[in-house]
Amino acid sequence: MSENSRTASEKAIVNALTIDVEDYFQVSALAPHFPRKNWDAVPCRVERNVDLILDLLDQRGAKATFFTLGWVAERYPQLVRRIAEGGHEVASHGYSHERASAMTPKAFLADIALAKAVLEDIAGKKVTGYRAPSFSIGMQNLWAHDTIAEAGYVYSSSVYPVKHDHYGIPDAPRFPYLLASGLMEVPVTTMRLLGRNWPAGGGGYFRLLPYAVSRWQIARVNRDDKRPAIFYFHPWEVDPEQPRVAEASAKTRFRHYVNLSRTENRLKRLLGDFNWGRADEVFRNAA
C-alpha cells in the first residue's frame, strides 16, 4: 500500500499493535509436550525474539503493547525494563499461561494478581491491561471479566468475536465496550463480511494467508468502520529456528510452524503500511 493510495482517514488512524510475550514451549497447543513443571529445563528463546521486535519497532518509530507472562518477567526482568524504557506498554498475559476457562475464579484471581504485581515491580509502572491466554474468555466463563476488574485492571483484550475451534464469542461486540464492573473489553479486530465476522487481527492467520489479506482487512476497518484495529502476534512467530516438536499432531504443527520464515518481513511491511501505537493509548476513550 503506497502512501498516496491511503485515504486521509486511514492515515490519521493509529492502530494498536500487541505482542503476547510467551515462548514457543508455552503455547497451549504444545502443552502436552512441555509440562509446566519442566519449563525451567527448556531452552528459552523469548529474549532474543523480543529484542528483534523492539528493534523493528524502533526503526519505524512505532509503539506497542506487550502482554507479558509473569513467568517470563521473573526470569528476564531486563527484558521487561527494555520494553518499558522504549516507551511501550507493559501489560499482563497472566502468570502461568493457563487458560482462564480451565481455572476456578479463585485460582484465576491469584494468577492474574500475581502477574500484575510481578510486572509492576519490575517495570516500575502501573499495569492496566490484561489478555487471557488463547482468548479463553467465552460464554461459559464470563465471570472472568469481573475477576479481572477485581484484580485492578482497567481493560481486557481477551475476547475474539469469531467462531473458532478453541475460542471465540461470535456474537460479542466487534469494538471496545464497557462491562458492568467498569472494565473495558477491547476485542481483537474482525472484519464483517457475508453476514459473519472474519479474523482480521493477526495471529496464525497473518502467517497462513498472503500479507495482502491482512493489509486489506485492516484498511477496510479503518476506512469503513472508521475504527482503529488491534493486531496481535507472538515473539516465537519471528523465530523460524525454534525447536520443532515432531510428536505434535499434524494440525498443531501446521498451525504453529506455517510461514515462520516470512513473519519478520511481513511485520516490516505492516509497520510501514499503517500507524501503530499502544493499546492503552489507542483505546483510552473508546468505549
Tab-separated table of C-alpha atoms in Angstrom:
chain	number	residue	atom	x	y	z
A	1	MET	CA	0.000	0.000	0.000
A	2	SER	CA	1.653	3.226	-1.094
A	3	GLU	CA	1.349	6.410	0.943
A	4	ASN	CA	-0.579	8.054	-1.906
A	5	SER	CA	-3.134	5.243	-2.089
A	6	ARG	CA	-4.204	5.537	1.515
A	7	THR	CA	-7.125	7.772	2.373
A	8	ALA	CA	-6.722	10.657	4.779
A	9	SER	CA	-8.851	8.837	7.359
A	10	GLU	CA	-6.663	5.725	7.191
A	11	LYS	CA	-3.501	7.781	7.624
A	12	ALA	CA	-4.994	9.582	10.612
A	13	ILE	CA	-5.953	6.422	12.479
A	14	VAL	CA	-3.463	4.896	14.901
A	15	ASN	CA	-3.972	1.158	15.308
A	16	ALA	CA	-2.923	-0.875	18.345
A	17	LEU	CA	-0.071	-3.343	17.926
A	18	THR	CA	0.059	-6.027	20.614
A	19	ILE	CA	2.541	-8.804	21.336
A	20	ASP	CA	1.747	-11.795	23.556
A	21	VAL	CA	5.093	-12.394	25.252
A	22	GLU	CA	5.423	-16.127	25.720
A	23	ASP	CA	7.965	-18.661	24.485
A	24	TYR	CA	7.406	-21.386	21.901
A	25	PHE	CA	7.046	-24.129	24.527
A	26	GLN	CA	4.316	-22.236	26.412
A	27	VAL	CA	1.795	-22.316	23.571
A	28	SER	CA	-1.426	-24.032	24.649
A	29	ALA	CA	-1.442	-26.404	21.672
A	30	LEU	CA	2.010	-27.709	22.645
A	31	ALA	CA	1.177	-28.088	26.353
A	32	PRO	CA	1.117	-31.923	26.205
A	33	HIS	CA	4.761	-31.868	25.107
A	34	PHE	CA	6.009	-29.235	27.582
A	35	PRO	CA	4.529	-29.717	31.103
A	36	ARG	CA	4.782	-26.570	33.227
A	37	LYS	CA	6.875	-28.396	35.815
A	38	ASN	CA	9.576	-28.850	33.143
A	39	TRP	CA	9.597	-25.302	31.736
A	40	ASP	CA	12.759	-24.277	33.574
A	41	ALA	CA	14.656	-27.073	31.820
A	42	VAL	CA	13.614	-25.989	28.307
A	43	PRO	CA	15.936	-23.612	26.382
A	44	CYS	CA	14.280	-20.183	26.157
A	45	ARG	CA	14.333	-18.032	23.028
A	46	VAL	CA	11.920	-15.299	24.092
A	47	GLU	CA	14.552	-12.675	24.950
A	48	ARG	CA	16.223	-12.862	21.546
A	49	ASN	CA	12.862	-12.672	19.784
A	50	VAL	CA	11.517	-9.721	21.783
A	51	ASP	CA	14.763	-7.827	21.214
A	52	LEU	CA	14.305	-8.337	17.464
A	53	ILE	CA	10.759	-6.954	17.702
A	54	LEU	CA	11.902	-3.974	19.742
A	55	ASP	CA	14.471	-3.191	17.057
A	56	LEU	CA	11.818	-3.364	14.327
A	57	LEU	CA	9.551	-1.013	16.274
A	58	ASP	CA	12.390	1.396	16.951
A	59	GLN	CA	13.294	1.533	13.262
A	60	ARG	CA	9.727	2.605	12.435
A	61	GLY	CA	9.168	4.817	15.459
A	62	ALA	CA	6.171	2.645	16.389
A	63	LYS	CA	4.874	1.849	19.872
A	64	ALA	CA	3.170	-1.344	21.036
A	65	THR	CA	1.653	-3.186	23.984
A	66	PHE	CA	3.472	-6.261	25.286
A	67	PHE	CA	1.085	-8.646	27.092
A	68	THR	CA	3.777	-10.392	29.129
A	69	LEU	CA	3.704	-13.597	31.150
A	70	GLY	CA	4.692	-13.179	34.774
A	71	TRP	CA	6.746	-16.382	34.439
A	72	VAL	CA	8.798	-14.782	31.664
A	73	ALA	CA	9.115	-11.471	33.512
A	74	GLU	CA	10.567	-13.095	36.627
A	75	ARG	CA	13.262	-14.840	34.578
A	76	TYR	CA	14.018	-11.950	32.222
A	77	PRO	CA	13.415	-8.755	34.213
A	78	GLN	CA	15.779	-6.749	31.998
A	79	LEU	CA	13.594	-7.602	29.024
A	80	VAL	CA	10.554	-6.093	30.743
A	81	ARG	CA	12.580	-3.000	31.611
A	82	ARG	CA	13.704	-2.621	27.980
A	83	ILE	CA	10.071	-2.753	26.867
A	84	ALA	CA	9.092	-0.047	29.358
A	85	GLU	CA	12.140	2.114	28.662
A	86	GLY	CA	11.318	2.013	24.949
A	87	GLY	CA	8.025	3.763	25.632
A	88	HIS	CA	5.931	0.645	25.092
A	89	GLU	CA	3.127	-0.567	27.342
A	90	VAL	CA	3.849	-3.424	29.710
A	91	ALA	CA	0.611	-5.367	30.151
A	92	SER	CA	-0.281	-8.748	31.622
A	93	HIS	CA	-0.783	-12.130	29.982
A	94	GLY	CA	-1.285	-13.776	33.359
A	95	TYR	CA	1.445	-15.606	35.241
A	96	SER	CA	1.441	-19.225	34.106
A	97	HIS	CA	-0.280	-19.153	30.692
A	98	GLU	CA	-3.126	-21.297	31.925
A	99	ARG	CA	-6.398	-20.837	30.078
A	100	ALA	CA	-8.936	-18.791	32.057
A	101	SER	CA	-11.611	-21.311	31.087
A	102	ALA	CA	-9.649	-24.085	32.841
A	103	MET	CA	-9.351	-22.261	36.179
A	104	THR	CA	-11.619	-21.636	39.137
A	105	PRO	CA	-12.396	-17.985	39.926
A	106	LYS	CA	-10.120	-18.160	42.955
A	107	ALA	CA	-7.188	-19.629	41.022
A	108	PHE	CA	-7.713	-17.190	38.162
A	109	LEU	CA	-7.645	-14.205	40.517
A	110	ALA	CA	-4.452	-15.459	42.157
A	111	ASP	CA	-2.762	-15.929	38.769
A	112	ILE	CA	-3.596	-12.532	37.291
A	113	ALA	CA	-2.978	-10.649	40.556
A	114	LEU	CA	0.473	-12.255	40.856
A	115	ALA	CA	1.328	-11.388	37.260
A	116	LYS	CA	0.271	-7.762	37.789
A	117	ALA	CA	2.384	-7.449	40.934
A	118	VAL	CA	5.451	-9.012	39.298
A	119	LEU	CA	5.236	-6.824	36.182
A	120	GLU	CA	4.639	-3.593	38.119
A	121	ASP	CA	7.562	-4.316	40.433
A	122	ILE	CA	9.946	-4.905	37.522
A	123	ALA	CA	8.713	-2.207	35.135
A	124	GLY	CA	8.143	0.412	37.819
A	125	LYS	CA	4.897	1.337	36.112
A	126	LYS	CA	1.218	0.589	36.696
A	127	VAL	CA	-0.105	-2.330	34.656
A	128	THR	CA	-3.655	-1.660	33.448
A	129	GLY	CA	-4.165	-4.158	30.603
A	130	TYR	CA	-4.692	-7.919	30.563
A	131	ARG	CA	-5.129	-10.557	27.876
A	132	ALA	CA	-6.246	-14.101	28.670
A	133	PRO	CA	-4.103	-16.868	27.156
A	134	SER	CA	-5.693	-18.230	23.980
A	135	PHE	CA	-8.536	-15.660	24.263
A	136	SER	CA	-10.025	-18.057	26.794
A	137	ILE	CA	-12.953	-15.958	27.982
A	138	GLY	CA	-16.110	-17.349	26.438
A	139	MET	CA	-19.782	-17.750	27.188
A	140	GLN	CA	-19.057	-20.337	29.882
A	141	ASN	CA	-16.754	-18.119	31.968
A	142	LEU	CA	-17.944	-14.551	31.566
A	143	TRP	CA	-17.381	-14.231	35.313
A	144	ALA	CA	-13.701	-13.792	34.423
A	145	HIS	CA	-14.320	-10.179	33.429
A	146	ASP	CA	-15.434	-9.330	36.966
A	147	THR	CA	-12.338	-11.062	38.324
A	148	ILE	CA	-10.066	-9.068	36.011
A	149	ALA	CA	-11.632	-5.858	37.308
A	150	GLU	CA	-11.276	-7.109	40.898
A	151	ALA	CA	-7.552	-7.637	40.311
A	152	GLY	CA	-7.222	-3.946	39.429
A	153	TYR	CA	-7.001	-3.980	35.655
A	154	VAL	CA	-8.615	-1.196	33.617
A	155	TYR	CA	-9.067	-3.049	30.338
A	156	SER	CA	-9.005	-6.563	28.920
A	157	SER	CA	-8.346	-7.806	25.394
A	158	SER	CA	-9.470	-11.376	25.924
A	159	VAL	CA	-12.432	-11.877	23.591
A	160	TYR	CA	-12.206	-12.742	19.901
A	161	PRO	CA	-15.638	-12.267	18.255
A	162	VAL	CA	-15.197	-15.181	15.840
A	163	LYS	CA	-16.184	-18.812	15.525
A	164	HIS	CA	-13.105	-20.955	16.247
A	165	ASP	CA	-12.497	-24.480	17.473
A	166	HIS	CA	-10.629	-23.319	20.595
A	167	TYR	CA	-12.027	-19.894	21.476
A	168	GLY	CA	-14.347	-17.088	20.475
A	169	ILE	CA	-17.703	-15.418	21.127
A	170	PRO	CA	-19.051	-14.869	17.584
A	171	ASP	CA	-21.856	-12.565	18.759
A	172	ALA	CA	-19.729	-10.359	21.009
A	173	PRO	CA	-19.348	-6.683	20.067
A	174	ARG	CA	-16.635	-6.094	17.495
A	175	PHE	CA	-15.354	-2.909	19.091
A	176	PRO	CA	-14.481	-1.826	22.670
A	177	TYR	CA	-17.297	-1.948	25.215
A	178	LEU	CA	-17.727	-1.331	28.929
A	179	LEU	CA	-18.856	-4.050	31.313
A	180	ALA	CA	-20.893	-3.557	34.472
A	181	SER	CA	-17.717	-3.698	36.577
A	182	GLY	CA	-16.289	-0.727	34.674
A	183	LEU	CA	-13.752	-2.925	32.890
A	184	MET	CA	-13.346	-2.162	29.185
A	185	GLU	CA	-13.119	-5.154	26.858
A	186	VAL	CA	-11.145	-4.497	23.659
A	187	PRO	CA	-11.899	-7.372	21.263
A	188	VAL	CA	-9.314	-8.426	18.703
A	189	THR	CA	-10.192	-6.968	15.310
A	190	THR	CA	-12.597	-8.681	12.951
A	191	MET	CA	-13.981	-7.725	9.562
A	192	ARG	CA	-17.691	-8.059	8.821
A	193	LEU	CA	-18.376	-9.848	5.531
A	194	LEU	CA	-21.157	-12.094	4.221
A	195	GLY	CA	-23.067	-11.911	7.477
A	196	ARG	CA	-20.278	-13.058	9.774
A	197	ASN	CA	-17.108	-11.872	11.498
A	198	TRP	CA	-13.779	-12.817	9.936
A	199	PRO	CA	-10.463	-12.763	11.852
A	200	ALA	CA	-8.526	-9.628	10.943
A	201	GLY	CA	-6.311	-9.163	13.979
A	202	GLY	CA	-3.236	-11.230	13.217
A	203	GLY	CA	-2.071	-14.416	14.896
A	204	GLY	CA	-1.818	-17.551	12.790
A	205	TYR	CA	-3.964	-16.032	10.048
A	206	PHE	CA	-1.234	-13.450	9.457
A	207	ARG	CA	1.192	-16.259	8.656
A	208	LEU	CA	-1.229	-18.547	6.832
A	209	LEU	CA	-2.784	-16.060	4.410
A	210	PRO	CA	-0.973	-13.730	1.984
A	211	TYR	CA	0.069	-10.428	3.543
A	212	ALA	CA	-2.272	-8.561	1.185
A	213	VAL	CA	-5.253	-10.081	3.010
A	214	SER	CA	-4.267	-8.587	6.375
A	215	ARG	CA	-3.473	-5.246	4.772
A	216	TRP	CA	-6.851	-5.163	3.033
A	217	GLN	CA	-8.762	-6.143	6.192
A	218	ILE	CA	-7.125	-3.544	8.424
A	219	ALA	CA	-7.536	-0.826	5.791
A	220	ARG	CA	-11.217	-1.726	5.439
A	221	VAL	CA	-11.824	-1.494	9.198
A	222	ASN	CA	-10.050	1.876	9.284
A	223	ARG	CA	-11.925	3.177	6.248
A	224	ASP	CA	-15.415	1.685	6.523
A	225	ASP	CA	-15.819	1.279	10.284
A	226	LYS	CA	-13.651	4.335	10.975
A	227	ARG	CA	-12.146	2.464	13.891
A	228	PRO	CA	-8.618	1.541	14.912
A	229	ALA	CA	-7.671	-2.115	14.625
A	230	ILE	CA	-5.995	-4.168	17.345
A	231	PHE	CA	-3.471	-6.649	15.955
A	232	TYR	CA	-1.520	-9.355	17.775
A	233	PHE	CA	1.319	-11.800	17.283
A	234	HIS	CA	3.852	-13.727	19.383
A	235	PRO	CA	7.645	-13.447	19.653
A	236	TRP	CA	8.066	-17.081	18.585
A	237	GLU	CA	6.412	-16.205	15.269
A	238	VAL	CA	9.553	-14.322	14.165
A	239	ASP	CA	11.755	-17.309	15.024
A	240	PRO	CA	11.954	-19.919	12.239
A	241	GLU	CA	14.930	-21.550	14.011
A	242	GLN	CA	12.945	-22.573	17.094
A	243	PRO	CA	12.997	-26.281	18.030
A	244	ARG	CA	10.358	-28.348	16.237
A	245	VAL	CA	8.096	-30.802	18.053
A	246	ALA	CA	7.812	-33.739	15.687
A	247	GLU	CA	5.451	-35.570	18.054
A	248	ALA	CA	2.768	-32.866	17.842
A	249	SER	CA	-0.275	-33.545	15.685
A	250	ALA	CA	-0.187	-32.569	12.023
A	251	LYS	CA	-2.812	-29.890	12.695
A	252	THR	CA	-0.794	-28.378	15.530
A	253	ARG	CA	2.451	-28.460	13.565
A	254	PHE	CA	0.798	-26.745	10.623
A	255	ARG	CA	-0.754	-24.015	12.766
A	256	HIS	CA	2.412	-23.376	14.726
A	257	TYR	CA	5.111	-23.604	12.047
A	258	VAL	CA	3.488	-22.409	8.806
A	259	ASN	CA	5.384	-19.483	7.239
A	260	LEU	CA	7.510	-18.664	10.272
A	261	SER	CA	10.287	-17.638	7.915
A	262	ARG	CA	8.040	-14.973	6.362
A	263	THR	CA	6.736	-13.280	9.508
A	264	GLU	CA	9.553	-10.803	10.084
A	265	ASN	CA	9.334	-9.353	6.584
A	266	ARG	CA	5.552	-9.210	6.798
A	267	LEU	CA	5.817	-7.293	10.067
A	268	LYS	CA	8.160	-4.804	8.434
A	269	ARG	CA	5.550	-4.206	5.741
A	270	LEU	CA	2.781	-3.935	8.315
A	271	LEU	CA	4.726	-1.354	10.302
A	272	GLY	CA	5.232	0.682	7.144
A	273	ASP	CA	1.674	0.431	5.843
A	274	PHE	CA	-0.150	1.605	8.988
A	275	ASN	CA	0.330	3.774	12.063
A	276	TRP	CA	0.785	1.826	15.316
A	277	GLY	CA	0.547	2.685	18.992
A	278	ARG	CA	-0.057	1.249	22.461
A	279	ALA	CA	-3.433	-0.289	23.249
A	280	ASP	CA	-3.883	1.756	26.428
A	281	GLU	CA	-3.447	4.979	24.456
A	282	VAL	CA	-5.298	3.990	21.283
A	283	PHE	CA	-8.396	2.879	23.185
A	284	ARG	CA	-8.233	5.242	26.167
A	285	ASN	CA	-11.679	6.736	25.462
A	286	ALA	CA	-13.005	4.128	23.050
A	287	ALA	CA	-15.928	2.639	24.974
